Short mmCIF file of N, CA, C and O in Angstrom, two decimals:
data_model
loop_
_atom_site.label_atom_id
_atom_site.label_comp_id
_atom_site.label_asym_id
_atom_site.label_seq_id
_atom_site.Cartn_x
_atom_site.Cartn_y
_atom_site.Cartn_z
N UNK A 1 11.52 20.45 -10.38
CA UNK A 1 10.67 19.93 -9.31
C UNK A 1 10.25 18.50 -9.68
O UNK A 1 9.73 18.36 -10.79
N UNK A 2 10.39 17.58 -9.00
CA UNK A 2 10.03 15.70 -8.87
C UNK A 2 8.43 16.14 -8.54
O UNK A 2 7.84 16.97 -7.85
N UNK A 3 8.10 14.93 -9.54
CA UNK A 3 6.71 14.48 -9.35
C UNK A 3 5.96 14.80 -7.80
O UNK A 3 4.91 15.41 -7.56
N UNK A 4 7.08 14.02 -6.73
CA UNK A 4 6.87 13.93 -5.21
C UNK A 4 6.76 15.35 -4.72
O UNK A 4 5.78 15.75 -4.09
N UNK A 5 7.82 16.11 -5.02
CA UNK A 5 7.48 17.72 -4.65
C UNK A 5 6.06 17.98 -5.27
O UNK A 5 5.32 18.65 -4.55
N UNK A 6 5.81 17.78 -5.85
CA UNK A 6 4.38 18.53 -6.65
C UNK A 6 3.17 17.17 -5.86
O UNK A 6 2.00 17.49 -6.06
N UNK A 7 3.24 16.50 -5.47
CA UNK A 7 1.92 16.04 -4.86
C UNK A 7 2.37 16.30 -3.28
O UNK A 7 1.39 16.35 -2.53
N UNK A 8 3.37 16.43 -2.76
CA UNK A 8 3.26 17.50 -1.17
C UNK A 8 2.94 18.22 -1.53
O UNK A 8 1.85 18.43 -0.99
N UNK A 9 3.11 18.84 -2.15
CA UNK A 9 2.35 20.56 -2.27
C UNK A 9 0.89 20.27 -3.02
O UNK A 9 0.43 21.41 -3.14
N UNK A 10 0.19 19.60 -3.44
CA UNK A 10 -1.46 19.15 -3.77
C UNK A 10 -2.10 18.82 -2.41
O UNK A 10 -3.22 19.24 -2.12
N UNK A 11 -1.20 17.89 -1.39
CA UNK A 11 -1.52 17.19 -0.26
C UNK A 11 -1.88 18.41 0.55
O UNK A 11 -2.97 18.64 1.07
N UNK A 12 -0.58 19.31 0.57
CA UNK A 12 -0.50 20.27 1.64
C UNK A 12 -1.43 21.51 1.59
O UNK A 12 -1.57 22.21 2.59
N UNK A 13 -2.11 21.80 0.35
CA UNK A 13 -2.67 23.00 -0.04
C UNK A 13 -3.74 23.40 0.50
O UNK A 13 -4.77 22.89 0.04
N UNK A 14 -3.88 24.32 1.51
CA UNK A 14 -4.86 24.91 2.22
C UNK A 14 -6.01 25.33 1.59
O UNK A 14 -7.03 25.63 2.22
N UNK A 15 -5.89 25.38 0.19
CA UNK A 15 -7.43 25.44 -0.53
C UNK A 15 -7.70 24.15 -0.81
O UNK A 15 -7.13 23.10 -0.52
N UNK A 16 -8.74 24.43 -1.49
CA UNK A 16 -9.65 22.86 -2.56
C UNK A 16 -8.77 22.78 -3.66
O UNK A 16 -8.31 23.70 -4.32
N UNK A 17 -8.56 21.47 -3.77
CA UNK A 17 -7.86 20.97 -4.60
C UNK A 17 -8.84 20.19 -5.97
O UNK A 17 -9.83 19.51 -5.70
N UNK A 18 -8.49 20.37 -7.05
CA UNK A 18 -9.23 19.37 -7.94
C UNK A 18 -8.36 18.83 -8.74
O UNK A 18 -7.26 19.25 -9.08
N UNK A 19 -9.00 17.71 -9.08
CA UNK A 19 -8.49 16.45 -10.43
C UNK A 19 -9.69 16.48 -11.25
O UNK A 19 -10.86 16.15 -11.05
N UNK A 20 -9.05 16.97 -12.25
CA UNK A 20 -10.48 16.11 -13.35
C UNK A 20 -9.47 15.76 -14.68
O UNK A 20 -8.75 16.47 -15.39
N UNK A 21 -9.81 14.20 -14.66
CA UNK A 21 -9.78 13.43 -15.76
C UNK A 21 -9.90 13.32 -17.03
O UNK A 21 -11.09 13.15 -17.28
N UNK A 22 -9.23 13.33 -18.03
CA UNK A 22 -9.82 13.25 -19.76
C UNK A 22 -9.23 12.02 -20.33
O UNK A 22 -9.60 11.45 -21.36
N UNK A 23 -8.50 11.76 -19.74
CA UNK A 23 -7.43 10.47 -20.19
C UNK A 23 -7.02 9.88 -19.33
O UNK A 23 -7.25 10.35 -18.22
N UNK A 24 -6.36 8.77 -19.41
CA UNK A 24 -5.52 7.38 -18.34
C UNK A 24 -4.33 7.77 -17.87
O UNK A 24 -3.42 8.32 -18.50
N UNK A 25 -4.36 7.48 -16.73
CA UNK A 25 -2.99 8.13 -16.16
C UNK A 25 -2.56 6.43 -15.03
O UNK A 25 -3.21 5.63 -14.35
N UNK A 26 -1.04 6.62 -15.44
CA UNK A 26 -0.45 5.30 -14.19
C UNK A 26 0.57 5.68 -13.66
O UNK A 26 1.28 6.37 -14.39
N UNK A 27 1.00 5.46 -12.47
CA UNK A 27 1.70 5.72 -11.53
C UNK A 27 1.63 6.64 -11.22
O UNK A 27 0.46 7.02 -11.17
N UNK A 28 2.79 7.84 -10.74
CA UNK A 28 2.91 8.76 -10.36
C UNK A 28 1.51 10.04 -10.77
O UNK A 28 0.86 10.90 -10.18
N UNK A 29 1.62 9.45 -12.13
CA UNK A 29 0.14 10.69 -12.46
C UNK A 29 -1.25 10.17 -12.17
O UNK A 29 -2.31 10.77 -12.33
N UNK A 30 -1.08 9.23 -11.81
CA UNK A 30 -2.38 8.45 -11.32
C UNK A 30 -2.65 8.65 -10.01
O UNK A 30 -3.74 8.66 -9.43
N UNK A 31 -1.10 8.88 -9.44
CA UNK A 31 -1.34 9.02 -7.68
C UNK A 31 -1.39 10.68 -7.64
O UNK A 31 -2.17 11.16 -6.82
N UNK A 32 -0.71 11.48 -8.37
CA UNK A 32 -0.93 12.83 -8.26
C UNK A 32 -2.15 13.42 -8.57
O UNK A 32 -2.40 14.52 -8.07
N UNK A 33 -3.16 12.76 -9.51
CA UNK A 33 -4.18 12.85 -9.59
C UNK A 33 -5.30 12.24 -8.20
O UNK A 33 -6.33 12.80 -7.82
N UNK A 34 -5.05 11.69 -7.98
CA UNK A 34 -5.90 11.21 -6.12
C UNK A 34 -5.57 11.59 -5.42
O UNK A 34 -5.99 11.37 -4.28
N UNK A 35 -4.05 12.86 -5.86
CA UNK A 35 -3.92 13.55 -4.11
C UNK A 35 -5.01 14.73 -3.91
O UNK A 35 -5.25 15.08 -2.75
N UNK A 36 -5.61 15.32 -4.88
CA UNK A 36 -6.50 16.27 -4.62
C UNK A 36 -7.98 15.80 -3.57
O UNK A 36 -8.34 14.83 -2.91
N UNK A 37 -8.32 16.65 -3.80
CA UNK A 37 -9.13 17.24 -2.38
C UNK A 37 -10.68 16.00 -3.05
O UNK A 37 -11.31 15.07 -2.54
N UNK A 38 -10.70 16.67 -4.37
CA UNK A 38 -11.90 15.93 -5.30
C UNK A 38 -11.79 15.31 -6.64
O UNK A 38 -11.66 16.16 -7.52
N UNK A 39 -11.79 14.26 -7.01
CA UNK A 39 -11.45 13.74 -8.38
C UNK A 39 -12.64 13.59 -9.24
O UNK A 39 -13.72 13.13 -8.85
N UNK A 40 -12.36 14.08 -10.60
CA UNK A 40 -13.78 13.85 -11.15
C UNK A 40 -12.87 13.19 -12.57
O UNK A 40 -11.90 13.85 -12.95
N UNK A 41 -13.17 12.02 -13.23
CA UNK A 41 -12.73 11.43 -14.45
C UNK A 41 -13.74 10.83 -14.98
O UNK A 41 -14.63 10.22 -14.39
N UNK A 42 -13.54 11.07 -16.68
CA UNK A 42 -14.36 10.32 -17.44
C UNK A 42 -14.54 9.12 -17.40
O UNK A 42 -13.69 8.32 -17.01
N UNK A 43 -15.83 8.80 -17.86
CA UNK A 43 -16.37 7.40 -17.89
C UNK A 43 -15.34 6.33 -18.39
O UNK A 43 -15.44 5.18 -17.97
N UNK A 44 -14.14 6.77 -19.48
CA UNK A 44 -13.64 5.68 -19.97
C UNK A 44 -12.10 5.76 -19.43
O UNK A 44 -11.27 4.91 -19.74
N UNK A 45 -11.79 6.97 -18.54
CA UNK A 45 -10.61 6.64 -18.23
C UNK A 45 -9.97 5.45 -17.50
O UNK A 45 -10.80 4.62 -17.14
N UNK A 46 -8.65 5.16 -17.18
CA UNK A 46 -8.29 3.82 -16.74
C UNK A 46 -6.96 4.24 -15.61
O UNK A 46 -5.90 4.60 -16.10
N UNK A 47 -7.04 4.19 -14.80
CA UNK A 47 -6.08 4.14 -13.90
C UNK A 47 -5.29 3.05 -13.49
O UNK A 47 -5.85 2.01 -13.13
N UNK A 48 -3.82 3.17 -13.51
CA UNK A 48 -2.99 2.26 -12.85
C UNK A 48 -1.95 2.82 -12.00
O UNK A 48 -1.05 3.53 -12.42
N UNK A 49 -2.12 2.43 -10.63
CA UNK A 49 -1.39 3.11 -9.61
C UNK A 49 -0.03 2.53 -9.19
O UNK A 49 0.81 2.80 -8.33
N UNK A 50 -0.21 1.42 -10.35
CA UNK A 50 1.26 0.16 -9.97
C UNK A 50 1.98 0.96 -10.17
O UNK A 50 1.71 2.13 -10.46
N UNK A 51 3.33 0.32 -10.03
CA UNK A 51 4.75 -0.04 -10.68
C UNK A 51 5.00 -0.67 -11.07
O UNK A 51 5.97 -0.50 -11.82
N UNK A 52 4.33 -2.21 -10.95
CA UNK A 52 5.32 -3.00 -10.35
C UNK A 52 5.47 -3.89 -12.08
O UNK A 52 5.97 -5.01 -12.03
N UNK A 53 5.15 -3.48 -13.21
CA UNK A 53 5.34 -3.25 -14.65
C UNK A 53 6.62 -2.70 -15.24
O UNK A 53 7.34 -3.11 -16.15
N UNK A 54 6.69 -1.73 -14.53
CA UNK A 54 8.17 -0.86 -14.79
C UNK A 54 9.72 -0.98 -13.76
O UNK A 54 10.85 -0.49 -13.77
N UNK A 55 9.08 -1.75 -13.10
CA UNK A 55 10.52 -2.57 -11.94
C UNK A 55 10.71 -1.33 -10.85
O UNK A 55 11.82 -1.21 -10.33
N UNK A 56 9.61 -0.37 -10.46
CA UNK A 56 10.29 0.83 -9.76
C UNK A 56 9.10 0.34 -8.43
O UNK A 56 8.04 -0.29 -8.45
N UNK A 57 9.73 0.86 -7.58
CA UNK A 57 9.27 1.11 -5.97
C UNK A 57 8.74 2.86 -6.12
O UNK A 57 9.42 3.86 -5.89
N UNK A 58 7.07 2.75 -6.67
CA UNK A 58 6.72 4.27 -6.74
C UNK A 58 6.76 4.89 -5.19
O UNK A 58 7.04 4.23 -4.19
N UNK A 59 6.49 6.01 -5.23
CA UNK A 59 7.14 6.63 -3.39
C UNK A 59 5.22 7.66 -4.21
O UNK A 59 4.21 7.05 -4.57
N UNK A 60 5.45 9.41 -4.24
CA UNK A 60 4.49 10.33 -5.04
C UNK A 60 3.30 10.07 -3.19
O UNK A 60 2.08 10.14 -3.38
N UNK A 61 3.72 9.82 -1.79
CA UNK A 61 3.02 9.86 -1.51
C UNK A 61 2.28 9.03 -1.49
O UNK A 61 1.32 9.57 -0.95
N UNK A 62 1.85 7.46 -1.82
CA UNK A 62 0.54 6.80 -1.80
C UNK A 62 0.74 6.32 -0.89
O UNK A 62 -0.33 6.32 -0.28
N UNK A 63 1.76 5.67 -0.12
CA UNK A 63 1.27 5.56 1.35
C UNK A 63 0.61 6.43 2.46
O UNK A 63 0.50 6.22 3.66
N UNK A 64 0.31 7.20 1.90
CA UNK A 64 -0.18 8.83 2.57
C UNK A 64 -1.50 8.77 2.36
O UNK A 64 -2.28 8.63 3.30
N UNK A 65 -1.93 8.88 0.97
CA UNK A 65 -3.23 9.06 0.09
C UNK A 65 -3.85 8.09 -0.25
O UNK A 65 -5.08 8.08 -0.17
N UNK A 66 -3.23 7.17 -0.66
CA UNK A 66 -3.97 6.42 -1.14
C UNK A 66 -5.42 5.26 -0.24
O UNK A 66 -6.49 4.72 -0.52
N UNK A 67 -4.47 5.43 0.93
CA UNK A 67 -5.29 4.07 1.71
C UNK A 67 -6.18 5.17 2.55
O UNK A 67 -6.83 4.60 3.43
N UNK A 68 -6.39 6.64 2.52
CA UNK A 68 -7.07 7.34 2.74
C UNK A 68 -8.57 7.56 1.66
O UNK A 68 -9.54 8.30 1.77
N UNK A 69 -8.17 6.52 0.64
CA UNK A 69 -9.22 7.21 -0.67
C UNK A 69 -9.93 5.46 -0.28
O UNK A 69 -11.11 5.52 0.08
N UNK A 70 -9.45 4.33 -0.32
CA UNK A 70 -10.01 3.02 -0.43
C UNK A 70 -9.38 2.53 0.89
O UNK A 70 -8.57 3.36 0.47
N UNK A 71 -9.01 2.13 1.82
CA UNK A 71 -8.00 1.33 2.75
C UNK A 71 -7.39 0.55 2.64
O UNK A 71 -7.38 -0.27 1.72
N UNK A 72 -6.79 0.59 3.51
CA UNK A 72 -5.50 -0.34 3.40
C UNK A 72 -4.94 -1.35 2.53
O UNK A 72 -3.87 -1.35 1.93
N UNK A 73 -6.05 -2.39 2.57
CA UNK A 73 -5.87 -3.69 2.09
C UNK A 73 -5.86 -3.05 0.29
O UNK A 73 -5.02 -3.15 -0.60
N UNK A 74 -7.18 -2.41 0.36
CA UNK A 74 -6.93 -2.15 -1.24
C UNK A 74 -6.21 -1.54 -1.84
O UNK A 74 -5.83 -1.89 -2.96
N UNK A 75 -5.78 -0.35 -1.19
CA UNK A 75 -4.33 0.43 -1.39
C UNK A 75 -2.81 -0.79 -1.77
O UNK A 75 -2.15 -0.74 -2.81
N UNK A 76 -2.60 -1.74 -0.67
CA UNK A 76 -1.86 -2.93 -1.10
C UNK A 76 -1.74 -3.56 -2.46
O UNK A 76 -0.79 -3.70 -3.24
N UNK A 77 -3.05 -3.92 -2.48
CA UNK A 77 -3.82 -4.90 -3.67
C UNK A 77 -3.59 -3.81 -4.94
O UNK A 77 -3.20 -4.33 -5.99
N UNK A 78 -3.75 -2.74 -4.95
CA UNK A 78 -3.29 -1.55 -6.21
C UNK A 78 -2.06 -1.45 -6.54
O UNK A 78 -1.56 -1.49 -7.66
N UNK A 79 -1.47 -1.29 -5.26
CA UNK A 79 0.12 -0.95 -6.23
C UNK A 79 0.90 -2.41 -6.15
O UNK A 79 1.80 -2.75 -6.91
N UNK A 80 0.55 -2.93 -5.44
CA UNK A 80 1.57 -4.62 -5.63
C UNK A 80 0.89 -5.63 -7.09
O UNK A 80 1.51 -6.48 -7.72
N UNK A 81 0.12 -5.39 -7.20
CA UNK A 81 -0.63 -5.96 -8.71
C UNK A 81 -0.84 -5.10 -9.55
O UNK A 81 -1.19 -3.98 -9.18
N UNK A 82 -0.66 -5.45 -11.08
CA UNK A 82 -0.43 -4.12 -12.28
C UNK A 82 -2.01 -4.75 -12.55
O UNK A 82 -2.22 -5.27 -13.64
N UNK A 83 -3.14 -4.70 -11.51
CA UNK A 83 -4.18 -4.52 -12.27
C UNK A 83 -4.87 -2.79 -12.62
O UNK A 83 -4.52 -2.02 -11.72
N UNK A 84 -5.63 -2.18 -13.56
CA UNK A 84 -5.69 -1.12 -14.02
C UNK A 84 -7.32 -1.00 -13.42
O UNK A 84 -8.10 -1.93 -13.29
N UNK A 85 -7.49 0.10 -13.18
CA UNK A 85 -8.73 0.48 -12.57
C UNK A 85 -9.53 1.34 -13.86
O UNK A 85 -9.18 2.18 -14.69
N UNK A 86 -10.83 0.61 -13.49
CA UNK A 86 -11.55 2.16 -15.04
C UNK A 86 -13.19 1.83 -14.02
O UNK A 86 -14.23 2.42 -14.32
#
């Protein structure tokens, strides 16, 4: 099963979904982690939702989720710049 199969099925899940955080997660596990319902992460974790570090066009859904959690513009501004969120 691809990363992408496993956050449709987080997206799609008719219960509550949770994320909770202990460590830094980027890309794909960064976006599979914000597909849940509720995210809870530690104070020092660091998120990076780029790619654009690793030369890949991430897919995992964030045009779906992501601009649903911050909008649009910032959803853009996340994955087109490898800046890291904490």
């Amino acid at each position: 099963v691809a990363i992408d199969d496993f956050v449709h099925r987080v997206l799609m899940c008719k219960k509550l979904t949770v994320s909770a955080l202990c460590g830094n997660a980027g890309a794909g596990g960064a976006m599979l982690a914000l597909a849940a319902d509720y995210v809870w992460a530690h104070g020092n974790v660091v998120l990076n939702p780029s790619y654009k570090a690793m030369d890949l066009f991430g897919s995992e859904y964030w045009t779906y989720s992501l601009p649903k959690r911050c909008g649009a513009k910032i959803a853009t501004e996340l994955t087109s710049k490898s800046v890291p969120l904490s």
